Short mmCIF file of C-alpha atoms in Angstrom, two decimals:
data_model
loop_
_atom_site.label_atom_id
_atom_site.label_comp_id
_atom_site.label_asym_id
_atom_site.label_seq_id
_atom_site.Cartn_x
_atom_site.Cartn_y
_atom_site.Cartn_z
CA PHE A 1 11.87 -0.06 30.91
CA GLY A 2 8.26 -1.29 30.21
CA ARG A 3 6.97 -1.45 26.64
CA ALA A 4 9.45 1.16 25.58
CA GLY A 5 10.13 2.63 22.13
CA ARG A 6 13.32 2.38 20.17
CA ALA A 7 15.30 5.02 22.03
CA ALA A 8 14.53 3.45 25.40
CA ARG A 9 15.66 0.09 24.00
CA PHE A 10 19.12 1.45 23.43
CA GLU A 11 19.12 2.88 26.91
CA ALA A 12 18.08 -0.53 28.31
CA LEU A 13 20.80 -2.25 26.27
CA ALA A 14 23.50 0.05 27.70
CA PHE A 15 22.09 -0.43 31.24
CA GLY A 16 22.10 -4.23 30.78
CA LEU A 17 25.77 -4.30 29.66
CA ALA A 18 26.81 -2.14 32.63
CA PHE A 19 24.83 -4.29 35.01
CA VAL A 20 26.39 -7.54 33.65
CA GLU A 21 29.83 -5.88 34.03
CA ALA A 22 29.06 -5.16 37.70
CA LEU A 23 27.88 -8.69 38.34
CA GLY A 24 31.12 -10.04 36.76
CA LEU A 25 33.22 -7.82 39.01
CA ALA A 26 31.27 -8.94 42.11
CA LYS A 27 31.66 -12.58 41.26
CA SER A 28 35.13 -12.43 39.76
CA ILE A 29 33.85 -13.90 36.48
CA ASP A 30 34.75 -12.48 33.14
CA PRO A 31 31.36 -11.88 31.37
CA GLY A 32 33.10 -12.39 28.05
CA ARG A 33 34.28 -15.91 29.07
CA PRO A 34 31.79 -17.17 31.61
CA GLY A 35 31.65 -20.77 30.60
CA VAL A 36 28.47 -22.54 29.51
CA ALA A 37 25.85 -23.66 32.01
CA ASP A 38 23.55 -26.66 31.46
CA PHE A 39 20.52 -24.39 30.85
CA GLY A 40 22.61 -22.49 28.22
CA ARG A 41 23.34 -25.72 26.33
CA ARG A 42 19.68 -26.62 26.37
CA LEU A 43 18.72 -23.14 25.00
CA PHE A 44 21.36 -23.38 22.33
CA ASP A 45 20.14 -26.80 21.11
CA SER A 46 16.46 -25.86 21.24
CA ASN A 47 14.33 -24.98 18.13
CA VAL A 48 11.49 -23.50 20.17
CA LEU A 49 11.99 -19.86 19.02
CA HIS A 50 12.28 -20.90 15.37
CA ASP A 51 9.16 -23.00 15.65
CA ILE A 52 7.15 -20.14 17.21
CA VAL A 53 8.21 -17.65 14.46
CA ALA A 54 7.53 -20.23 11.73
CA ALA A 55 4.03 -20.87 13.13
CA ASP A 56 3.05 -17.19 12.90
CA GLU A 57 0.59 -16.61 10.07
CA ALA A 58 2.19 -14.63 7.21
CA SER A 59 -0.20 -11.72 7.37
CA VAL A 60 0.46 -11.32 11.15
CA GLN A 61 4.20 -11.34 10.54
CA ARG A 62 3.71 -8.49 8.04
CA LYS A 63 1.72 -6.42 10.49
CA ARG A 64 4.27 -7.17 13.19
CA ARG A 65 7.11 -5.86 10.97
CA ALA A 66 5.03 -2.74 10.16
CA ALA A 67 4.38 -2.18 13.85
CA VAL A 68 8.12 -2.36 14.63
CA ARG A 69 8.89 0.13 11.90
CA ALA A 70 6.22 2.48 13.21
CA ASP A 71 7.43 1.99 16.84
CA THR A 72 3.96 0.67 17.70
CA GLN A 73 3.75 -1.76 20.60
CA THR A 74 1.49 -4.55 19.57
CA THR A 75 1.79 -8.25 20.55
CA ILE A 76 1.42 -11.25 18.25
CA SER A 77 -1.65 -12.34 20.15
CA GLU A 78 -3.24 -8.86 19.71
CA LEU A 79 -2.51 -8.87 16.00
CA SER A 80 -3.90 -12.38 15.60
CA ALA A 81 -7.10 -11.27 17.28
CA SER A 82 -7.28 -8.15 14.98
CA ARG A 83 -6.79 -10.32 11.94
CA ALA A 84 -9.59 -12.61 13.01
CA GLU A 85 -11.89 -9.65 13.55
CA PHE A 86 -11.00 -8.25 10.13
CA VAL A 87 -11.70 -11.57 8.41
CA SER A 88 -15.05 -11.81 10.18
CA ARG A 89 -15.92 -8.27 9.12
CA VAL A 90 -15.10 -8.91 5.44
CA GLU A 91 -16.94 -12.25 5.49
CA SER A 92 -20.19 -10.79 6.88
CA GLU A 93 -20.29 -7.72 4.60
CA THR A 94 -22.08 -7.27 1.21
CA PHE A 95 -20.09 -5.36 -1.33
CA GLY A 96 -21.62 -3.15 -4.03
CA GLY A 97 -18.40 -1.54 -5.23
CA ILE A 98 -14.63 -1.97 -5.61
CA VAL A 99 -11.96 0.63 -5.82
CA LEU A 100 -8.62 -0.51 -7.11
CA ASP A 101 -5.15 0.99 -7.16
CA TYR A 102 -3.54 0.29 -10.57
CA ASP A 103 0.28 0.15 -10.51
CA GLY A 104 1.49 -2.65 -8.30
CA THR A 105 -2.10 -3.91 -7.90
CA VAL A 106 -3.71 -4.45 -11.28
CA VAL A 107 -0.32 -4.61 -12.99
CA SER A 108 3.01 -5.28 -11.42
CA THR A 109 5.37 -2.39 -10.96
CA GLU A 110 7.99 -3.82 -13.26
CA HIS A 111 5.33 -4.44 -16.00
CA ARG A 112 3.22 -1.37 -15.40
CA LEU A 113 3.34 -0.38 -19.07
CA GLU A 114 1.91 -3.70 -20.18
CA PRO A 115 -1.83 -4.65 -20.12
CA PRO A 116 -3.32 -6.42 -17.10
CA ASN A 117 -3.48 -10.17 -17.07
CA PRO A 118 -6.51 -11.58 -19.10
CA GLU A 119 -7.74 -13.35 -15.93
CA ILE A 120 -7.99 -10.06 -14.07
CA LEU A 121 -9.79 -8.32 -16.98
CA ALA A 122 -12.26 -11.30 -17.14
CA GLU A 123 -13.01 -10.93 -13.44
CA LEU A 124 -13.57 -7.23 -13.76
CA ARG A 125 -15.96 -7.75 -16.68
CA ARG A 126 -17.80 -10.47 -14.58
CA LEU A 127 -18.34 -8.02 -11.69
CA VAL A 128 -19.38 -5.11 -13.93
CA ASP A 129 -21.88 -7.41 -15.70
CA ALA A 130 -23.24 -8.27 -12.29
CA GLY A 131 -23.93 -4.59 -11.61
CA LEU A 132 -21.11 -3.82 -9.25
CA CYS A 133 -19.51 -0.36 -9.51
CA ILE A 134 -15.82 -0.66 -10.34
CA ALA A 135 -13.33 2.23 -10.05
CA PHE A 136 -9.59 2.75 -10.29
CA ALA A 137 -7.79 5.21 -8.09
CA THR A 138 -4.37 5.82 -9.65
CA GLY A 139 -1.44 8.19 -9.49
CA ARG A 140 -1.35 8.21 -13.26
CA GLY A 141 -2.82 10.64 -15.73
CA GLY A 142 -4.57 9.75 -18.95
CA SER A 143 -2.39 6.77 -19.87
CA ILE A 144 -4.44 4.29 -17.85
CA GLY A 145 -7.66 5.43 -19.49
CA GLU A 146 -6.14 5.04 -22.92
CA LYS A 147 -5.09 1.50 -22.17
CA LEU A 148 -8.36 0.32 -20.48
CA ARG A 149 -10.50 1.80 -23.27
CA LYS A 150 -8.69 -0.52 -25.71
CA LEU A 151 -9.01 -3.53 -23.42
CA LEU A 152 -12.63 -3.22 -22.19
CA PRO A 153 -15.77 -3.16 -24.37
CA THR A 154 -17.24 0.29 -25.09
CA THR A 155 -20.37 -0.63 -23.18
CA TYR A 156 -18.28 -0.53 -19.98
CA HIS A 157 -16.73 2.90 -20.51
CA ASP A 158 -19.50 4.80 -18.80
CA GLN A 159 -19.88 2.27 -15.95
CA ILE A 160 -16.24 2.34 -14.73
CA LEU A 161 -14.79 5.34 -12.96
CA ILE A 162 -11.16 6.48 -13.01
CA GLY A 163 -9.73 8.61 -10.24
CA TYR A 164 -6.73 10.10 -11.97
CA TYR A 165 -3.88 11.91 -10.19
CA ASN A 166 -4.48 10.10 -6.88
CA GLY A 167 -8.15 10.99 -6.87
CA ALA A 168 -7.83 14.63 -7.79
CA TRP A 169 -9.95 14.17 -10.95
CA THR A 170 -12.56 11.33 -11.10
CA VAL A 171 -14.47 10.81 -14.33
CA PRO A 172 -15.93 7.82 -16.23
CA LEU A 173 -13.53 5.73 -18.27
CA GLY A 174 -15.19 7.00 -21.46
CA ILE A 175 -13.85 10.51 -20.95
CA ASP A 176 -10.44 11.01 -22.54
CA VAL A 177 -8.34 13.29 -20.27
CA ALA A 178 -6.16 14.23 -23.20
CA THR A 179 -9.09 15.95 -25.02
CA GLN A 180 -11.06 16.91 -21.85
CA PRO A 181 -8.38 17.82 -19.28
CA PRO A 182 -9.15 19.06 -15.77
CA PRO A 183 -8.27 22.67 -14.82
CA SER A 184 -4.68 23.15 -13.83
CA ASP A 185 -3.72 23.72 -10.20
CA PRO A 186 -1.44 26.78 -9.84
CA ALA A 187 0.49 25.10 -7.02
CA ILE A 188 1.45 22.25 -9.30
CA LEU A 189 2.74 24.67 -11.95
CA GLU A 190 4.81 26.50 -9.29
CA ALA A 191 6.12 23.23 -7.90
CA ARG A 192 7.33 22.15 -11.36
CA ARG A 193 9.10 25.53 -11.82
CA ARG A 194 10.91 25.15 -8.47
CA LEU A 195 12.01 21.55 -9.08
CA ILE A 196 13.33 22.36 -12.56
CA SER A 197 15.43 25.12 -11.01
CA LEU A 198 17.12 22.81 -8.42
CA ALA A 199 20.55 21.87 -9.64
CA GLY A 200 21.66 18.28 -9.01
CA LEU A 201 18.15 16.96 -8.38
CA PHE A 202 17.49 15.04 -11.59
CA ARG A 203 19.85 12.95 -13.73
CA ASP A 204 20.61 13.32 -17.45
CA GLY A 205 18.72 16.54 -17.83
CA TRP A 206 15.31 14.95 -17.11
CA VAL A 207 12.46 17.30 -15.93
CA PRO A 208 8.94 16.44 -14.76
CA LYS A 209 6.29 16.23 -17.46
CA GLU A 210 3.72 19.05 -17.46
CA ALA A 211 0.43 17.87 -15.96
CA PRO A 212 -2.60 19.83 -14.62
CA LEU A 213 -2.97 18.16 -11.23
CA GLN A 214 0.11 16.11 -10.44
CA LEU A 215 3.87 15.80 -10.91
CA ALA A 216 5.22 12.21 -11.10
CA VAL A 217 8.95 11.81 -10.45
CA PRO A 218 10.33 8.33 -11.24
CA ARG A 219 12.75 7.24 -8.56
CA ASP A 220 15.37 6.37 -11.17
CA LYS A 221 15.39 9.95 -12.41
CA LEU A 222 16.58 11.29 -9.09
CA LEU A 223 20.31 11.66 -8.95
CA ASP A 224 20.29 10.68 -5.28
CA GLU A 225 17.00 9.01 -4.32
CA ASP A 226 17.12 9.49 -0.56
CA ARG A 227 18.49 12.99 -0.66
CA GLY A 228 16.42 13.83 -3.67
CA ILE A 229 13.09 13.14 -1.88
CA LEU A 230 14.22 15.41 0.98
CA TRP A 231 14.99 18.18 -1.50
CA LEU A 232 11.59 17.68 -3.09
CA GLU A 233 9.88 18.06 0.33
CA GLU A 234 11.83 21.18 1.26
CA ALA A 235 11.28 22.86 -2.18
CA ILE A 236 7.46 22.64 -1.98
CA SER A 237 6.95 22.73 1.80
CA ASP A 238 5.08 26.05 1.67
CA LEU A 239 2.74 24.98 -1.19
CA PRO A 240 -0.69 23.27 -0.61
CA LEU A 241 0.61 19.99 -1.97
CA GLN A 242 1.26 16.53 -0.61
CA ILE A 243 3.90 13.90 -1.52
CA LEU A 244 3.25 10.19 -1.60
CA GLN A 245 5.44 7.33 -2.77
CA SER A 246 4.77 4.25 -4.83
CA GLY A 247 7.18 1.43 -5.76
CA HIS A 248 8.53 3.32 -8.82
CA ALA A 249 7.67 7.01 -8.37
CA VAL A 250 7.15 9.97 -6.09
CA ASP A 251 3.82 11.72 -6.69
CA ILE A 252 3.14 15.42 -5.94
CA PHE A 253 -0.46 16.49 -6.05
CA PRO A 254 -3.02 18.89 -4.36
CA VAL A 255 -3.32 18.50 -0.61
CA ALA A 256 -7.10 18.28 -0.93
CA ALA A 257 -6.95 15.33 -3.32
CA SER A 258 -7.41 11.79 -1.98
CA LYS A 259 -8.16 8.30 -3.24
CA ARG A 260 -10.85 8.25 -0.51
CA ASP A 261 -12.79 10.69 -2.73
CA VAL A 262 -12.98 8.00 -5.30
CA VAL A 263 -14.38 5.64 -2.65
CA ALA A 264 -17.04 8.19 -1.71
CA LYS A 265 -18.16 8.58 -5.33
CA VAL A 266 -18.41 4.82 -5.69
CA GLN A 267 -20.37 4.48 -2.46
CA ASN A 268 -22.96 6.91 -3.85
CA LEU A 269 -23.47 4.65 -6.93
CA THR A 270 -23.76 1.33 -5.11
CA VAL A 271 -26.79 -0.57 -3.95
CA PRO A 272 -28.05 1.07 -0.67
CA GLY A 273 -26.69 -0.65 2.34
CA SER A 274 -23.78 -2.28 0.53
CA ALA A 275 -20.05 -1.43 1.19
CA VAL A 276 -17.03 -0.65 -0.91
CA LEU A 277 -14.06 -2.95 -1.00
CA CYS A 278 -10.69 -1.13 -1.43
CA ILE A 279 -7.58 -2.90 -2.77
CA GLY A 280 -4.13 -1.50 -3.16
CA ASP A 281 -0.40 -2.40 -2.70
CA SER A 282 1.23 0.62 -1.00
CA GLY A 283 -0.51 0.74 2.42
CA GLU A 284 2.49 1.85 4.43
CA ARG A 285 2.39 5.22 6.15
CA LEU A 286 3.99 7.17 3.25
CA GLY A 287 2.56 4.86 0.59
CA ASN A 288 0.07 6.22 -1.98
CA ASP A 289 -2.59 3.66 -0.93
CA HIS A 290 -2.40 4.55 2.77
CA GLU A 291 -5.62 6.55 2.74
CA LEU A 292 -7.38 4.28 0.24
CA LEU A 293 -6.96 1.33 2.63
CA GLU A 294 -7.87 3.24 5.87
CA GLY A 295 -11.54 2.16 5.83
CA PRO A 296 -12.95 -1.00 7.40
CA TYR A 297 -12.56 -3.00 4.10
CA GLY A 298 -9.03 -2.08 3.01
CA VAL A 299 -7.01 -5.04 1.68
CA SER A 300 -3.45 -4.91 0.52
CA VAL A 301 -1.76 -7.06 -2.02
CA GLY A 302 1.65 -5.63 -1.14
CA LYS A 303 2.91 -3.45 1.72
CA VAL A 304 0.87 -2.88 4.92
CA CYS A 305 0.83 -0.30 7.75
CA ASP A 306 0.70 -0.83 11.48
CA ARG A 307 -3.05 -0.13 11.77
CA PRO A 308 -4.48 -3.32 13.30
CA HIS A 309 -8.08 -2.88 12.16
CA THR A 310 -7.50 -2.53 8.45
CA CYS A 311 -4.94 -2.70 5.55
CA TRP A 312 -4.33 -6.42 5.96
CA ASN A 313 -2.40 -8.47 3.37
CA LEU A 314 -3.77 -11.95 3.74
CA ALA A 315 -1.88 -13.68 0.93
CA PRO A 316 1.28 -15.80 1.07
CA GLU A 317 4.53 -14.37 -0.22
CA ASN A 318 4.11 -16.00 -3.65
CA LEU A 319 0.74 -14.28 -4.34
CA GLN A 320 1.49 -10.61 -4.17
CA GLY A 321 0.41 -7.80 -6.52
CA PRO A 322 -1.72 -8.87 -9.49
CA ALA A 323 -1.57 -12.50 -8.44
CA GLY A 324 -3.07 -11.67 -5.09
CA LEU A 325 -5.70 -9.34 -6.70
CA GLU A 326 -6.81 -12.22 -9.01
CA VAL A 327 -7.50 -14.36 -6.00
CA LEU A 328 -9.47 -11.62 -4.27
CA LEU A 329 -11.61 -10.90 -7.28
CA LYS A 330 -12.35 -14.63 -7.85
CA ALA A 331 -13.38 -14.95 -4.21
CA LEU A 332 -16.19 -12.38 -4.74
CA GLU A 333 -19.41 -14.32 -5.30
CA VAL A 334 -22.33 -12.41 -6.78
CA VAL A 335 -25.38 -12.70 -4.51
CA GLY A 336 -27.78 -10.31 -6.19
CA LYS A 337 -28.05 -7.47 -8.65
CA GLY A 338 -25.11 -5.20 -7.96
CA THR A 339 -23.92 -7.08 -4.86
CA ALA A 340 -21.33 -9.72 -3.96
CA LYS A 341 -19.94 -11.37 -0.87
CA MET A 342 -16.37 -12.51 -0.22
CA HIS A 343 -16.09 -16.26 -0.04
CA VAL A 344 -13.64 -16.27 2.82
CA PRO A 345 -12.47 -19.90 2.61
CA SER A 346 -11.20 -19.45 -0.90
CA MET A 347 -9.74 -16.06 -0.05
CA PHE A 348 -7.86 -16.96 3.07
CA SER A 349 -7.13 -20.77 2.89
CA PHE A 350 -3.95 -20.12 0.99
CA GLY A 351 -2.61 -17.77 3.70
#
């Protein structure tokens, strides 16, 4: 059956059971009660398989699980080599900018309405003071700008970019979206009208908030989460919109919008020859950071995809989300005006 996909594995399983049945009939042995051979006792008592799995590096295990979910055939040795190549690439690069997802990355999903940790804010100020270009690419609207303007000194407001609505509208932090909103997308208005008209989609009479470039649907507002997402997709399938998911919400926004647009804007503002480091937490195929982390320097502090060349989460299980981000930011050592390098030993030694 070769390196088959999931469907062929079921076929192989059925074939194997039938083959064992035929062997049992030929040898007059009941396959259900065959007795235990010496080699079987040795296998049963051995811890070899457990030791092999335990020895796999945590980041490789994450990629392996993502590859299985995506039905991608990749061996542990291939993933280990890809990880080593990724580490070497990050270690050798000079970074002039950083693009960060917000919910699940800068703040945890369960505490997304609270301010970021003081340690993370201190690291961001350190890097801005060093001349690096910092930007946030978020599915949120103006709420993140309101919060960050209160937490960061006014002198930083024109230096930090915010890519609102998953990159559909990118402006300096100093611009208040509430008073200077972007133009509305007609497809968003139509999508909201259609969703409100769907009976049994939302619970307790909830409806999506009006927004010019995005509809955010909290998962807990869907009467049936799995079925509700399918209904969302069907209702707007003919509109030029896309749907991405985060840990707490489903975002609907223009098909042309992308967090990679924020990366491109940051790249234009960095020191020539430097690169942009991208950090998010929802790197899986349908996650809202999948595109953000598709470049050569995409690092996840949460979920990963099956792409072996990028979107690696190199932290242990106890350092995910904001805790993992703090480690990454502290590992950036300023090497010149507007540039920094990743100190790989401090970044990866905990993995």
